């Protein structure tokens, strides 16, 4: 089955800096890669996703890149703000296969 | 995107008892899932809730411990049976929204925080 590795486990940045979280996956047939943000006491919130027919997707300060050859994808947050502090999870799946496999999570702390 | 609600939002239970968690979605969805998130950990899929048939359980999870109902396309329940402190976790309902062919997106509810004493 699919295996997703996520790094780093914790990330601390100053407000205004950029943050990058990286994930690798094992199943070359995976073609859907979402990212979730989980704030304390809340459920995971989908913040951005990418499908294997594109290499990069951007939404304001958030971007995701995908390298299918190397089987890795990354989340980029620019101009970080204290409200970006949360746990971030990457995931991977084959479209229409039904099961998301999650990474271990990254605790992002943005210091004012 | 689908709006998901869960009840209760949190509970404290005694070992040996059972708790039923409800999940309600604001639109009809084909796929509903139940996840467990142990403290400080990632999300683990318990089962897929199938409408009109028995749930499909992942390895390590059994129907006797986690019975699931899915009476229609907007509602599901998960019961945590004969609880022990090891069952203390966040339980999350999730749905898959098919907004186009091969364009499904998965959303999560707010979770139910369970503490077993």
Short mmCIF file of C-alpha atoms in Angstrom, two decimals:
data_model
loop_
_atom_site.label_atom_id
_atom_site.label_comp_id
_atom_site.label_asym_id
_atom_site.label_seq_id
_atom_site.Cartn_x
_atom_site.Cartn_y
_atom_site.Cartn_z
CA UNK A 1 0.00 0.00 0.00
CA UNK A 2 0.84 3.68 -0.08
CA UNK A 3 3.32 5.14 2.40
CA UNK A 4 3.73 8.89 2.91
CA UNK A 5 6.71 10.39 4.72
CA UNK A 6 6.53 14.03 5.88
CA UNK A 7 9.35 16.32 7.01
CA UNK A 8 10.10 18.16 9.15
CA UNK A 9 8.04 17.10 12.16
CA UNK A 10 8.36 20.59 13.65
CA UNK A 11 9.13 23.90 11.99
CA UNK A 12 9.64 27.24 13.68
CA UNK A 13 9.84 30.48 11.67
CA UNK A 14 9.66 34.20 12.24
CA UNK A 15 6.67 36.12 11.01
CA UNK A 16 7.20 37.12 7.40
CA UNK A 17 9.55 34.25 6.60
CA UNK A 18 8.69 31.39 4.27
CA UNK A 19 7.93 27.84 5.38
CA UNK A 20 8.38 24.67 3.35
CA UNK A 21 7.06 21.21 4.25
CA UNK A 22 8.01 18.20 2.15
CA UNK A 23 6.37 14.83 1.59
CA UNK A 24 7.42 11.73 -0.32
CA UNK A 25 5.12 8.91 -1.39
CA UNK A 26 5.72 5.35 -2.47
CA UNK A 27 2.84 4.44 -4.82
CA UNK A 28 3.62 5.70 -8.31
CA UNK A 29 -0.10 5.34 -9.17
CA UNK A 30 -1.09 8.04 -6.64
CA UNK A 31 -2.38 11.08 -8.48
CA UNK A 32 -4.09 13.28 -5.90
CA UNK A 33 -2.19 15.15 -3.18
CA UNK A 34 -4.11 17.34 -0.69
CA UNK A 35 -2.78 19.38 2.20
CA UNK A 36 -4.72 19.90 5.42
CA UNK A 37 -4.29 22.43 8.21
CA UNK A 38 -5.43 21.43 11.68
CA UNK A 39 -5.72 24.09 14.34
CA UNK A 40 -5.94 23.19 17.99
CA UNK A 41 -9.31 21.73 18.86
CA UNK A 42 -10.53 21.61 15.26
CA UNK A 43 -10.82 19.11 12.46
CA UNK A 44 -8.42 19.11 9.48
CA UNK A 45 -9.21 21.81 6.93
CA UNK A 46 -8.31 21.35 3.26
CA UNK A 47 -6.11 24.28 2.26
CA UNK A 48 -4.81 23.27 -1.17
CA UNK A 49 -4.53 20.21 -3.35
CA UNK A 50 -2.80 19.18 -6.54
CA UNK A 51 -3.49 16.50 -9.12
CA UNK A 52 -0.85 14.76 -11.14
CA UNK A 53 -1.61 16.56 -14.39
CA UNK A 54 -0.06 19.77 -13.01
CA UNK A 55 3.32 20.49 -11.43
CA UNK A 56 2.45 23.54 -9.35
CA UNK A 57 -0.61 25.23 -7.93
CA UNK A 58 -0.83 28.51 -6.06
CA UNK A 59 -3.48 30.15 -3.90
CA UNK A 60 -2.43 33.52 -2.50
CA UNK A 61 0.38 32.83 0.01
CA UNK A 62 0.17 29.06 -0.34
CA UNK A 63 1.64 26.96 -3.13
CA UNK A 64 2.14 23.26 -3.70
CA UNK A 65 4.65 21.68 -6.08
CA UNK A 66 4.67 18.11 -7.34
CA UNK A 67 7.52 16.08 -8.79
CA UNK A 68 6.04 12.79 -10.00
CA UNK A 69 9.37 11.42 -11.18
CA UNK A 70 10.89 11.78 -7.73
CA UNK A 71 7.57 11.04 -6.00
CA UNK A 72 7.59 14.05 -3.76
CA UNK A 73 5.45 17.12 -3.22
CA UNK A 74 5.89 20.21 -1.09
CA UNK A 75 3.84 22.92 0.59
CA UNK A 76 5.19 26.45 0.46
CA UNK A 77 3.83 29.23 2.66
CA UNK A 78 5.17 32.72 2.02
CA UNK A 79 4.96 35.78 4.26
CA UNK A 80 3.98 33.63 7.22
CA UNK A 81 1.68 35.04 9.88
CA UNK A 82 1.04 33.90 13.47
CA UNK A 83 -2.36 32.54 12.38
CA UNK A 84 -0.54 30.08 10.11
CA UNK A 85 0.59 28.27 13.28
CA UNK A 86 -1.03 24.83 13.19
CA UNK A 87 -0.35 21.20 12.34
CA UNK A 88 -0.12 20.53 8.61
CA UNK A 89 -0.76 17.11 7.06
CA UNK A 90 0.01 15.98 3.54
CA UNK A 91 -1.81 13.05 1.99
CA UNK A 92 -1.84 10.97 -1.17
CA UNK A 93 -4.27 8.70 -2.97
CA UNK A 94 -5.23 7.25 -6.33
CA UNK A 95 -8.23 9.04 -7.75
CA UNK A 96 -11.44 7.04 -7.27
CA UNK A 97 -9.62 4.50 -5.12
CA UNK A 98 -11.19 5.91 -1.95
CA UNK A 99 -8.41 5.90 0.64
CA UNK A 100 -6.21 8.84 1.63
CA UNK A 101 -2.84 8.00 3.20
CA UNK A 102 -1.57 10.73 5.51
CA UNK A 103 1.88 11.91 6.45
CA UNK A 104 2.88 12.17 10.09
CA UNK A 105 2.20 15.89 10.33
CA UNK A 106 4.30 19.05 10.79
CA UNK A 107 3.82 21.41 13.71
CA UNK A 108 4.39 24.89 12.31
CA UNK A 109 4.98 27.73 14.76
CA UNK A 110 5.17 31.29 13.47
CA UNK A 111 6.71 33.67 16.00
CA UNK A 112 5.54 37.31 15.94
CA UNK B 1 -17.68 22.20 -0.06
CA UNK B 2 -19.67 19.87 2.19
CA UNK B 3 -20.47 21.10 5.70
CA UNK B 4 -20.07 18.37 8.31
CA UNK B 5 -21.25 18.40 11.90
CA UNK B 6 -20.51 15.91 14.65
CA UNK B 7 -22.15 15.19 17.98
CA UNK B 8 -20.98 15.20 20.68
CA UNK B 9 -18.03 17.54 20.26
CA UNK B 10 -16.38 16.02 23.32
CA UNK B 11 -17.14 13.56 26.09
CA UNK B 12 -15.60 11.98 29.15
CA UNK B 13 -16.60 8.35 29.62
CA UNK B 14 -16.00 5.54 32.07
CA UNK B 15 -14.20 2.42 30.95
CA UNK B 16 -16.46 -0.41 29.90
CA UNK B 17 -19.16 1.89 28.54
CA UNK B 18 -19.99 2.73 24.92
CA UNK B 19 -20.37 6.04 23.09
CA UNK B 20 -22.14 6.70 19.81
CA UNK B 21 -20.89 9.58 17.68
CA UNK B 22 -23.14 11.11 15.06
CA UNK B 23 -22.08 12.67 11.76
CA UNK B 24 -24.42 14.82 9.67
CA UNK B 25 -23.61 16.26 6.22
CA UNK B 26 -25.49 19.09 4.54
CA UNK B 27 -25.61 17.31 1.17
CA UNK B 28 -25.84 13.77 -0.14
CA UNK B 29 -22.44 12.10 -0.42
CA UNK B 30 -21.46 8.67 -1.65
CA UNK B 31 -18.39 8.11 0.48
CA UNK B 32 -18.23 8.65 4.25
CA UNK B 33 -15.30 7.67 6.40
CA UNK B 34 -14.42 7.46 10.09
CA UNK B 35 -10.90 8.26 11.29
CA UNK B 36 -9.15 8.10 14.64
CA UNK B 37 -6.48 10.58 15.67
CA UNK B 38 -4.62 9.60 18.81
CA UNK B 39 -2.99 12.40 20.82
CA UNK B 40 -0.21 14.06 18.85
CA UNK B 41 -0.55 11.59 15.98
CA UNK B 42 -1.69 11.53 12.40
CA UNK B 43 -5.03 10.33 11.08
CA UNK B 44 -5.82 6.63 10.87
CA UNK B 45 -8.74 5.34 8.83
CA UNK B 46 -11.07 3.14 10.87
CA UNK B 47 -13.62 2.27 8.20
CA UNK B 48 -15.60 3.36 5.19
CA UNK B 49 -19.30 3.73 5.97
CA UNK B 50 -21.33 2.23 3.14
CA UNK B 51 -24.94 3.26 2.65
CA UNK B 52 -27.23 0.26 2.82
CA UNK B 53 -24.53 -2.28 3.59
CA UNK B 54 -21.93 -3.18 6.19
CA UNK B 55 -19.00 -0.86 6.70
CA UNK B 56 -15.58 -1.77 5.31
CA UNK B 57 -13.02 -1.90 8.12
CA UNK B 58 -9.29 -1.31 7.91
CA UNK B 59 -6.75 -3.70 9.31
CA UNK B 60 -6.73 -3.54 13.10
CA UNK B 61 -10.31 -2.35 13.45
CA UNK B 62 -13.30 -4.69 13.94
CA UNK B 63 -17.05 -4.28 13.79
CA UNK B 64 -17.61 -5.50 17.35
CA UNK B 65 -15.45 -2.68 18.72
CA UNK B 66 -16.48 0.05 16.24
CA UNK B 67 -19.96 -0.66 14.87
CA UNK B 68 -20.99 1.81 12.17
CA UNK B 69 -24.36 2.69 10.73
CA UNK B 70 -25.10 4.54 7.47
CA UNK B 71 -28.87 4.73 7.07
CA UNK B 72 -28.82 7.34 4.27
CA UNK B 73 -26.52 9.51 2.17
CA UNK B 74 -26.24 12.34 4.73
CA UNK B 75 -25.85 10.59 8.09
CA UNK B 76 -23.63 8.05 9.83
CA UNK B 77 -22.84 6.93 13.36
CA UNK B 78 -19.75 5.38 14.90
CA UNK B 79 -19.98 3.57 18.22
CA UNK B 80 -16.91 3.02 20.36
CA UNK B 81 -17.79 -0.07 22.41
CA UNK B 82 -16.52 -1.35 25.74
CA UNK B 83 -14.17 1.59 26.03
CA UNK B 84 -10.74 1.55 27.64
CA UNK B 85 -8.33 4.47 28.25
CA UNK B 86 -6.52 3.48 25.03
CA UNK B 87 -9.62 4.61 23.12
CA UNK B 88 -9.04 8.21 24.19
CA UNK B 89 -8.68 9.98 20.85
CA UNK B 90 -10.25 12.39 18.44
CA UNK B 91 -12.76 10.66 16.18
CA UNK B 92 -13.29 12.35 12.83
CA UNK B 93 -16.01 11.95 10.26
CA UNK B 94 -14.99 12.62 6.66
CA UNK B 95 -16.83 12.76 3.35
CA UNK B 96 -15.77 12.66 -0.26
CA UNK B 97 -17.29 15.22 -2.58
CA UNK B 98 -17.35 14.27 -6.26
CA UNK B 99 -17.60 17.62 -7.99
CA UNK B 100 -16.46 16.15 -11.32
CA UNK B 101 -15.33 12.83 -12.76
CA UNK B 102 -12.03 11.84 -11.13
CA UNK B 103 -12.13 15.13 -9.20
CA UNK B 104 -13.09 14.04 -5.72
CA UNK B 105 -12.17 16.09 -2.65
CA UNK B 106 -12.27 14.92 0.95
CA UNK B 107 -13.49 17.06 3.83
CA UNK B 108 -13.45 16.52 7.58
CA UNK B 109 -15.82 17.28 10.38
CA UNK B 110 -14.79 19.11 13.56
CA UNK B 111 -14.13 15.88 15.44
CA UNK B 112 -15.29 14.31 18.69
CA UNK B 113 -12.78 14.45 21.52
CA UNK B 114 -13.13 11.38 23.70
CA UNK B 115 -11.48 10.84 27.07
CA UNK B 116 -11.91 7.47 28.73
CA UNK B 117 -11.18 7.22 32.45
#
